[in-house]
CSV table of C-alpha atoms and ligand atoms in Angstrom, one decimal:
chain,number,residue,atom,x,y,z
M,21,MET,CA,8.6,-33.1,4.1
M,22,THR,CA,6.8,-31.2,1.4
M,23,GLU,CA,8.5,-28.8,-0.9
M,24,THR,CA,7.1,-25.8,0.8
M,25,ASN,CA,8.7,-26.9,4.1
M,26,ASP,CA,12.0,-27.2,2.3
M,27,LEU,CA,12.0,-23.8,0.9
M,28,PRO,CA,14.7,-21.8,2.8
M,29,ILE,CA,13.2,-18.8,4.4
M,30,THR,CA,15.2,-16.0,6.2
M,31,VAL,CA,13.7,-13.3,8.2
M,32,ALA,CA,16.0,-10.3,7.6
M,33,GLY,CA,15.9,-8.3,10.8
M,34,ALA,CA,14.1,-10.5,13.3
M,35,GLY,CA,12.7,-8.2,16.0
M,36,SER,CA,8.9,-8.0,17.0
M,37,VAL,CA,7.3,-8.7,13.7
M,38,GLY,CA,10.0,-10.8,12.3
M,39,CYS,CA,10.3,-13.1,15.3
M,40,TYR,CA,6.3,-13.5,15.5
M,41,VAL,CA,5.9,-14.3,11.8
M,42,GLY,CA,9.1,-16.5,11.9
M,43,ALA,CA,7.9,-18.4,14.9
M,44,ARG,CA,4.4,-19.1,13.3
M,45,LEU,CA,6.1,-20.4,10.1
M,46,ALA,CA,8.5,-22.6,12.0
M,47,ALA,CA,5.8,-24.0,14.2
M,48,ALA,CA,4.1,-24.9,10.9
M,49,GLY,CA,7.3,-26.8,9.8
M,50,ARG,CA,8.7,-24.2,7.5
M,51,ASN,CA,12.5,-24.1,7.1
M,52,VAL,CA,13.2,-20.6,8.9
M,53,THR,CA,16.5,-18.8,9.5
M,54,LEU,CA,16.2,-15.7,11.8
M,55,LEU,CA,18.8,-13.0,10.9
M,56,THR,CA,19.0,-11.2,14.4
M,57,ARG,CA,21.0,-9.2,16.7
M,58,PRO,CA,23.4,-11.1,18.8
M,59,ALA,CA,21.8,-10.5,22.1
M,60,LEU,CA,18.4,-11.9,20.9
M,61,ALA,CA,20.1,-14.7,19.2
M,62,ALA,CA,21.7,-15.6,22.5
M,63,GLU,CA,18.4,-15.5,24.4
M,64,ILE,CA,16.4,-17.5,22.0
M,65,SER,CA,19.2,-20.2,21.8
M,66,ARG,CA,19.2,-20.3,25.5
M,67,HIS,CA,15.4,-20.4,26.0
M,68,GLY,CA,13.7,-21.0,22.8
M,69,LEU,CA,11.1,-18.7,21.2
M,70,HIS,CA,7.6,-18.2,22.9
M,71,CYS,CA,4.9,-16.8,20.7
M,72,SER,CA,1.3,-16.1,21.8
M,73,ASP,CA,-1.7,-14.4,20.4
M,74,LEU,CA,-5.0,-12.8,21.7
M,75,GLU,CA,-6.8,-15.9,21.2
M,76,GLY,CA,-4.5,-18.0,23.5
M,77,HIS,CA,-2.8,-19.9,20.5
M,78,ASP,CA,0.6,-20.1,22.4
M,79,ILE,CA,3.7,-22.0,21.2
M,80,ASP,CA,6.9,-22.7,22.8
M,81,LEU,CA,9.5,-23.3,20.1
M,82,SER,CA,12.7,-25.2,21.1
M,83,PRO,CA,15.8,-23.6,19.4
M,84,ASP,CA,16.3,-26.6,17.3
M,85,ARG,CA,13.0,-25.7,15.4
M,86,LEU,CA,14.7,-22.8,13.6
M,87,THR,CA,18.1,-21.6,12.7
M,88,LEU,CA,19.6,-18.4,14.4
M,89,SER,CA,22.1,-16.3,12.6
M,90,THR,CA,23.8,-12.9,13.4
M,91,ALA,CA,25.8,-13.1,10.2
M,92,PRO,CA,24.1,-11.7,7.0
M,93,SER,CA,26.4,-13.6,4.6
M,94,GLU,CA,25.3,-16.9,6.3
M,95,ALA,CA,21.7,-16.1,6.8
M,96,LEU,CA,21.1,-14.9,3.3
M,97,ALA,CA,23.2,-17.0,1.2
M,98,GLY,CA,20.9,-20.0,0.6
M,99,ALA,CA,17.5,-18.1,1.2
M,100,LYS,CA,15.0,-18.4,-1.5
M,101,LEU,CA,12.3,-16.1,0.4
M,102,ILE,CA,13.6,-13.3,2.5
M,103,LEU,CA,11.1,-11.5,4.8
M,104,VAL,CA,12.3,-8.0,5.2
M,105,ALA,CA,11.2,-7.0,8.9
M,106,VAL,CA,13.7,-4.2,9.8
M,107,LYS,CA,12.6,-0.7,10.5
M,108,SER,CA,12.2,1.5,7.4
M,109,HIS,CA,15.5,3.5,8.1
M,110,ASP,CA,17.3,0.1,7.9
M,111,THR,CA,15.9,-1.0,4.6
M,112,GLU,CA,18.6,0.5,2.4
M,113,ALA,CA,21.3,-1.3,4.3
M,114,MET,CA,19.4,-4.6,4.4
M,115,ALA,CA,18.7,-4.3,0.7
M,116,ALA,CA,22.4,-4.0,0.1
M,117,LEU,CA,23.1,-7.0,2.1
M,118,ILE,CA,20.6,-9.0,0.3
M,119,ALA,CA,21.9,-7.9,-3.1
M,120,GLU,CA,25.5,-8.8,-1.9
M,121,HIS,CA,24.8,-12.1,-0.2
M,122,ALA,CA,21.5,-13.8,-1.5
M,123,GLY,CA,21.4,-15.6,-4.8
M,124,ASP,CA,19.7,-14.1,-7.8
M,125,ASP,CA,16.6,-16.3,-7.4
M,126,ALA,CA,15.8,-15.0,-3.9
M,127,VAL,CA,12.5,-13.2,-3.5
M,128,ALA,CA,12.3,-10.4,-0.9
M,129,VAL,CA,8.9,-9.6,0.8
M,130,SER,CA,8.6,-6.4,2.7
M,131,LEU,CA,6.6,-6.7,6.0
M,132,GLN,CA,7.0,-3.2,6.9
M,133,ASN,CA,5.0,-0.1,7.6
M,134,GLY,CA,5.3,3.0,5.3
M,135,VAL,CA,5.0,3.0,1.5
M,136,SER,CA,8.6,3.3,0.4
M,137,ASN,CA,10.3,0.1,1.5
M,138,ALA,CA,9.6,-2.0,-1.5
M,139,GLY,CA,10.9,0.6,-3.8
M,140,ILE,CA,14.1,0.8,-1.9
M,141,LEU,CA,14.4,-3.2,-2.3
M,142,ARG,CA,13.6,-3.0,-5.9
M,143,GLU,CA,16.5,-0.5,-6.5
M,144,HIS,CA,18.8,-3.0,-5.2
M,145,LEU,CA,17.2,-6.3,-6.4
M,146,GLY,CA,15.1,-5.4,-9.5
M,147,SER,CA,11.4,-5.3,-9.5
M,148,GLU,CA,10.9,-9.0,-10.2
M,149,ARG,CA,12.4,-10.1,-7.0
M,150,VAL,CA,10.5,-7.9,-4.6
M,151,VAL,CA,6.8,-8.4,-3.2
M,152,ASP,CA,5.0,-5.8,-0.9
M,153,ALA,CA,3.0,-6.9,2.1
M,154,MET,CA,1.2,-5.4,5.1
M,155,VAL,CA,1.0,-6.7,8.5
M,156,PRO,CA,-2.1,-5.3,10.2
M,157,PHE,CA,-1.5,-6.6,13.8
M,158,ASN,CA,0.5,-5.4,16.6
M,159,VAL,CA,3.4,-7.5,18.2
M,160,VAL,CA,4.6,-6.6,21.6
M,161,GLN,CA,7.6,-8.0,23.3
M,162,ASN,CA,6.2,-7.4,26.9
M,163,ARG,CA,7.9,-9.6,29.5
M,164,PRO,CA,10.0,-9.2,32.8
M,165,ALA,CA,13.7,-8.7,32.2
M,166,ASP,CA,14.8,-12.3,33.1
M,167,ALA,CA,11.9,-14.0,31.3
M,168,PRO,CA,12.4,-16.0,27.9
M,169,PRO,CA,11.8,-14.0,24.8
M,170,ARG,CA,8.1,-13.7,24.2
M,171,PHE,CA,6.5,-12.2,21.0
M,172,HIS,CA,2.9,-11.5,21.6
M,173,ARG,CA,0.4,-10.7,18.7
M,174,ALA,CA,-1.7,-8.2,20.6
M,175,SER,CA,-4.5,-7.3,17.9
M,176,GLY,CA,-6.0,-9.1,15.1
M,177,GLY,CA,-5.9,-9.2,11.3
M,178,VAL,CA,-5.1,-11.0,8.1
M,179,ILE,CA,-1.6,-10.4,6.5
M,180,GLN,CA,-2.1,-8.9,3.1
M,181,VAL,CA,0.5,-9.8,0.3
M,182,GLU,CA,0.8,-8.4,-3.3
M,183,THR,CA,-0.9,-11.1,-5.6
M,184,THR,CA,1.9,-13.2,-7.2
M,185,THR,CA,2.0,-16.1,-9.5
M,186,THR,CA,4.6,-18.0,-7.5
M,187,GLY,CA,2.5,-19.5,-4.7
M,188,LEU,CA,3.8,-17.1,-2.2
M,189,ARG,CA,0.5,-16.9,-0.2
M,190,SER,CA,0.4,-20.7,0.4
M,191,VAL,CA,4.1,-20.6,1.7
M,192,LEU,CA,3.1,-17.9,4.3
M,193,ASP,CA,-0.5,-18.9,5.2
M,194,VAL,CA,-0.1,-21.1,8.3
M,195,GLN,CA,-2.1,-22.1,11.3
M,196,HIS,CA,-2.9,-18.9,13.2
M,197,MET,CA,-1.3,-16.6,10.9
M,198,PRO,CA,-3.8,-16.3,7.8
M,199,VAL,CA,-2.5,-14.4,4.7
M,200,ALA,CA,-4.6,-13.0,1.8
M,201,GLU,CA,-3.5,-11.7,-1.5
M,202,ARG,CA,-4.2,-8.2,-2.8
M,203,ASP,CA,-4.1,-6.8,-6.4
M,204,ASP,CA,-4.0,-3.3,-4.9
M,205,ILE,CA,-1.2,-3.5,-2.4
M,206,GLU,CA,-0.1,0.2,-2.7
M,207,ALA,CA,-3.7,1.3,-1.9
M,208,VAL,CA,-3.5,-1.2,1.2
M,209,LEU,CA,-0.2,0.3,2.4
M,210,TRP,CA,-1.4,3.9,2.1
M,211,GLY,CA,-4.5,2.8,4.0
M,212,LYS,CA,-2.3,1.4,6.8
M,213,LEU,CA,0.0,4.5,6.8
M,214,LEU,CA,-3.1,6.7,7.4
M,215,VAL,CA,-3.7,4.5,10.6
M,216,ASN,CA,-0.1,4.4,11.5
M,217,LEU,CA,-0.1,8.2,11.8
M,218,ASN,CA,-1.4,7.4,15.4
M,219,ASN,CA,2.1,5.8,16.1
M,220,GLY,CA,3.5,9.2,16.8
M,221,LEU,CA,0.7,10.2,19.0
M,222,ASN,CA,0.8,7.0,20.9
M,223,ALA,CA,4.4,7.2,21.3
M,224,LEU,CA,4.2,10.7,22.7
M,225,SER,CA,1.4,9.8,25.0
M,226,GLY,CA,3.2,6.8,26.4
M,227,LEU,CA,-0.3,5.2,26.9
M,228,PRO,CA,-1.4,1.7,25.8
M,229,ILE,CA,-3.6,2.2,22.7
M,230,VAL,CA,-6.8,1.2,24.5
M,231,GLU,CA,-6.2,3.6,27.1
M,232,GLN,CA,-5.3,6.3,24.6
M,233,PHE,CA,-8.4,5.7,22.6
M,234,GLY,CA,-10.6,5.7,25.8
M,235,ASP,CA,-9.8,9.5,26.0
M,236,ARG,CA,-11.8,11.7,23.8
M,237,ARG,CA,-9.3,14.4,23.8
M,238,TRP,CA,-6.7,11.9,22.3
M,239,ARG,CA,-9.3,10.6,19.7
M,240,ALA,CA,-9.9,14.3,18.7
M,241,LEU,CA,-6.1,14.7,17.8
M,242,VAL,CA,-6.0,11.2,16.0
M,243,ALA,CA,-9.0,12.3,13.9
M,244,ARG,CA,-7.7,15.7,13.2
M,245,GLN,CA,-4.3,14.2,12.1
M,246,LEU,CA,-6.1,11.6,10.1
M,247,GLY,CA,-8.3,14.3,8.5
M,248,GLU,CA,-5.1,16.2,7.3
M,249,GLY,CA,-3.9,12.8,5.8
M,250,LEU,CA,-6.9,12.0,4.1
M,251,ALA,CA,-7.1,15.6,2.6
M,252,VAL,CA,-3.5,15.3,1.4
M,253,LEU,CA,-4.0,11.8,-0.4
M,254,ASN,CA,-7.3,13.1,-1.8
M,255,ALA,CA,-5.7,16.2,-3.2
M,256,ALA,CA,-2.7,14.1,-4.6
M,257,GLY,CA,-4.9,11.5,-6.1
M,258,ILE,CA,-3.6,8.7,-4.2
M,259,ARG,CA,-5.7,5.6,-3.5
M,260,TYR,CA,-6.1,4.3,0.0
M,261,ALA,CA,-7.9,0.9,0.9
M,262,PRO,CA,-9.9,0.6,4.2
M,263,TYR,CA,-8.0,-0.7,7.0
M,264,GLU,CA,-9.4,-4.0,8.5
M,265,GLY,CA,-12.5,-3.2,6.5
M,266,VAL,CA,-13.1,0.1,8.0
M,267,PRO,CA,-12.8,3.1,5.6
M,268,GLN,CA,-10.7,5.7,7.1
M,269,ARG,CA,-13.2,8.5,6.7
M,270,VAL,CA,-15.7,6.5,8.8
M,271,LEU,CA,-12.9,6.0,11.5
M,272,ALA,CA,-12.3,9.8,11.5
M,273,LEU,CA,-16.0,10.3,12.2
M,274,ALA,CA,-16.3,7.5,14.8
M,275,LEU,CA,-13.1,9.0,16.8
M,276,ARG,CA,-15.3,12.2,17.3
M,277,LEU,CA,-18.1,10.2,19.1
M,278,PRO,CA,-18.6,10.6,22.9
M,279,ASP,CA,-16.8,7.9,24.9
M,280,ALA,CA,-19.8,5.4,25.4
M,281,LEU,CA,-20.9,5.6,21.7
M,282,PHE,CA,-17.2,5.2,20.6
M,283,ARG,CA,-16.9,2.0,22.7
M,284,VAL,CA,-19.8,0.5,21.1
M,285,ALA,CA,-18.9,1.6,17.4
M,286,ALA,CA,-15.1,0.6,17.9
M,287,LYS,CA,-15.7,-2.6,19.9
M,288,ARG,CA,-14.0,-4.6,17.2
M,289,MET,CA,-11.1,-2.2,16.8
M,290,LEU,CA,-10.4,-2.1,20.5
M,291,SER,CA,-10.4,-5.8,21.0
M,292,MET,CA,-6.5,-5.8,21.7
M,293,ASP,CA,-4.2,-6.6,24.4
M,294,LYS,CA,-4.5,-3.8,27.2
M,295,ASN,CA,-0.8,-3.2,27.1
M,296,ALA,CA,-0.4,-2.8,23.4
M,297,ARG,CA,1.3,0.3,22.2
M,298,SER,CA,2.6,1.3,18.9
M,299,SER,CA,5.9,0.1,17.5
M,300,MET,CA,7.1,3.7,17.6
M,301,TRP,CA,6.6,3.9,21.4
M,302,GLU,CA,8.8,0.8,21.6
M,303,ASP,CA,11.6,2.7,19.5
M,304,LEU,CA,11.4,5.9,21.9
M,305,GLN,CA,11.6,3.5,24.9
M,306,ALA,CA,14.6,1.9,23.4
M,307,GLY,CA,16.3,5.0,22.6
M,308,ARG,CA,16.2,4.1,18.9
M,309,HIS,CA,15.4,6.1,15.8
M,310,THR,CA,11.8,6.0,14.9
M,311,GLU,CA,9.8,5.5,11.5
M,312,ILE,CA,8.2,9.1,11.9
M,313,ASP,CA,10.0,10.4,8.6
M,314,TYR,CA,8.2,7.3,6.7
M,315,LEU,CA,4.8,8.1,8.3
M,316,GLN,CA,4.0,11.7,9.0
M,317,GLY,CA,7.0,12.4,6.9
M,318,GLU,CA,5.4,11.0,3.7
M,319,ILE,CA,2.1,13.0,4.3
M,320,ILE,CA,4.1,16.2,4.8
M,321,ARG,CA,6.2,15.6,1.6
M,322,LEU,CA,3.1,15.2,-0.4
M,323,ALA,CA,1.3,18.1,1.3
M,324,ASP,CA,4.3,20.3,0.1
M,325,GLN,CA,3.7,19.0,-3.4
M,326,VAL,CA,0.0,19.7,-3.4
M,327,GLY,CA,0.0,22.8,-1.3
M,328,HIS,CA,-2.1,21.5,1.7
M,329,PRO,CA,-1.7,22.5,5.4
M,330,THR,CA,-0.8,19.8,7.8
M,331,PRO,CA,0.0,21.7,11.0
M,332,LEU,CA,-0.7,18.7,13.3
M,333,ASN,CA,1.4,16.1,11.3
M,334,ARG,CA,4.3,18.7,11.3
M,335,ARG,CA,4.0,19.2,15.1
M,336,VAL,CA,3.9,15.6,15.8
M,337,LEU,CA,6.9,14.8,13.6
M,338,ALA,CA,8.8,17.7,15.5
M,339,LEU,CA,7.8,16.4,18.9
M,340,VAL,CA,8.8,12.8,18.1
M,341,LYS,CA,12.2,14.0,16.8
M,342,GLU,CA,12.6,16.0,20.0
M,343,ALA,CA,11.9,12.7,22.1
M,344,GLU,CA,14.2,10.8,19.8
M,345,THR,CA,17.1,13.4,20.5
M,346,ALA,CA,16.4,13.4,24.2
M,347,LYS,CA,16.5,9.6,24.4
M,348,LYS,CA,14.5,9.5,27.6
M,349,GLY,CA,11.7,7.3,26.3
M,350,SER,CA,8.4,8.4,25.8
M,351,PRO,CA,7.7,12.0,27.0
M,352,GLY,CA,4.2,11.0,28.3
M,353,LEU,CA,2.7,14.2,27.1
M,354,PRO,CA,-1.0,15.1,27.6
M,355,PRO,CA,-3.0,15.7,24.5
M,356,GLU,CA,-3.0,19.5,25.1
M,357,ALA,CA,0.8,19.6,25.0
M,358,VAL,CA,0.7,18.0,21.6
M,359,SER,CA,-2.2,20.2,20.2
M,360,GLY,CA,-0.1,23.1,21.7
M,361,PRO,CA,-0.1,26.4,19.8
M,362,LEU,CA,-1.8,25.0,16.5
Y,17,NDP,N1,5.8,-3.9,16.0
Y,17,NDP,C1,4.7,-4.0,15.4
Y,17,NDP,O1,3.6,-4.2,16.2
Y,17,NDP,C2,4.5,-3.8,14.1
Y,17,NDP,C3,5.5,-3.3,13.2
Y,17,NDP,N2,5.3,-3.2,11.9
Y,17,NDP,C4,6.5,-2.8,11.0
Y,17,NDP,O2,7.2,-3.8,10.9
Y,17,NDP,C5,8.6,-3.4,10.7
Y,17,NDP,C6,9.4,-4.0,11.7
Y,17,NDP,O3,9.1,-3.7,13.1
Y,17,NDP,P1,9.4,-4.2,14.3
Y,17,NDP,O4,9.4,-5.8,14.3
Y,17,NDP,O5,8.6,-3.7,15.4
Y,17,NDP,O6,10.8,-3.8,14.5
Y,17,NDP,P2,12.1,-4.2,15.5
Y,17,NDP,O7,12.8,-3.0,15.7
Y,17,NDP,O8,11.4,-4.9,16.8
Y,17,NDP,O9,12.7,-5.4,14.8
Y,17,NDP,C7,13.8,-5.0,13.7
Y,17,NDP,C8,15.1,-5.8,14.3
Y,17,NDP,O10,15.9,-5.9,13.0
Y,17,NDP,C9,17.1,-5.8,13.5
Y,17,NDP,N3,18.2,-5.5,12.6
Y,17,NDP,C10,18.3,-4.2,11.8
Y,17,NDP,N4,19.2,-4.4,10.9
Y,17,NDP,C11,19.9,-5.6,11.0
Y,17,NDP,C12,20.9,-6.4,10.4
Y,17,NDP,N5,21.5,-5.9,9.5
Y,17,NDP,N6,21.0,-7.7,10.8
Y,17,NDP,C13,20.4,-8.3,11.9
Y,17,NDP,N7,19.3,-7.6,12.5
Y,17,NDP,C14,19.1,-6.4,12.1
Y,17,NDP,C15,16.9,-4.6,14.6
Y,17,NDP,O11,18.0,-4.6,15.5
Y,17,NDP,P3,18.6,-3.1,16.2
Y,17,NDP,O12,17.3,-2.5,16.7
Y,17,NDP,O13,19.6,-3.5,17.0
Y,17,NDP,O14,19.0,-2.2,14.8
Y,17,NDP,C16,15.6,-5.1,15.3
Y,17,NDP,O15,15.9,-6.0,16.3
Y,17,NDP,C17,8.6,-1.8,10.9
Y,17,NDP,O16,8.4,-1.2,9.4
Y,17,NDP,C18,7.3,-1.8,11.6
Y,17,NDP,O17,6.7,-0.2,11.3
Y,17,NDP,C19,4.2,-3.5,11.3
Y,17,NDP,C20,3.1,-3.9,12.1
Y,17,NDP,C21,3.1,-4.0,13.5
Y,18,KPL,C1,-0.4,-2.4,14.6
Y,18,KPL,C2,-0.1,-1.0,14.6
Y,18,KPL,C3,-1.2,-0.2,13.5
Y,18,KPL,C4,-0.4,-0.3,15.9
Y,18,KPL,O1,0.1,-0.8,16.9
Y,18,KPL,C5,1.2,-0.7,14.0
Y,18,KPL,O2,1.5,-1.0,12.7
Y,18,KPL,C6,2.4,-0.5,14.8
Y,18,KPL,O3,2.5,-0.5,16.0
Y,18,KPL,O4,3.4,-0.2,14.0
């Protein structure tokens, strides 16, 4: 076994992203512990962990290929690398658990959406011990109720991690899960946030992303919301990197094309599983809190500072909060109900 494979890695909050990333690392021989909830831990220990992707690289990990834990004290104590994969509203609590239970030499990597998570981790752990990262792909957990846990990468992309001198990239970069280093990780995260503004629209629509983007009325809303976000970031002087090589202002233009032209222009973007929906849709379906305050919420906070109007971002935030409170899953709204009295 190499030193890399000995390094104890804990996935802190193993759900969709955490189980997918953890499974790929464990399949490559890394020493992985999943800190997860009891129900999922029980299922994985009974059935193992099935992991798949768009290209057909399926793996079935038997339970002995990784360690499962539901106790933060146990899962975090010996960890040297902690991959934080909880939703943004749980970062503060997870940061406190890491500070309490992990050793002073453990490094935490945020695999989360939004732009505030690494900052929260740094407040608890110090800036030397926190690395930011961006996961570009979608992970879905679609399976029949009694089937074994299955984590499917439903779209493509390379994980981006903040450049470090510690060899982190080579620990995380394994077969079927490429990882690249970035010197401009903050811009990468803002670029992803602009794209994640669609999470709210997608969750309200209840549609798979491919179907949502097949409808020009939804695309017009995505473009309008993105346009508000771009205007606010430009006014605030915040840099954002292209997402998957596509500048967001080009995306905003492409979204307004008629269906046939859009299908050609966005062929690569649309090459995703036909069932893929945003992680926010999963939250609404499960009756959980969403990350809307960390996506539209960031744009609205900045807009208030720079004095820019963001009516659509505000309306999407309000509608998602209504759906959260109702706890009836996605409201399945048509685009006209979202654009409403704007
Ligand atoms: N899903 C996706 O396709 C993508 C998600 N992301 C981002 O990645 C991050 C994670 O998302 P995702 O994987 O979808 O989230 P999930 O909700 O699927 O996974 C997070 C898991 O962490 C668990 N958890 C929270 N606190 C603890 C704790 N103290 N101990 C043990 N388990 C805990 C949650 O349990 P419980 O729900 O019971 O609290 C949940 O099962 C988010 O920021 C998301 O935006 C980024 C790219 C794609
Ligand atoms: C992959 C993407 C952009 C959209 O599904 C996402 O980040 C999410 O679902 O949270």
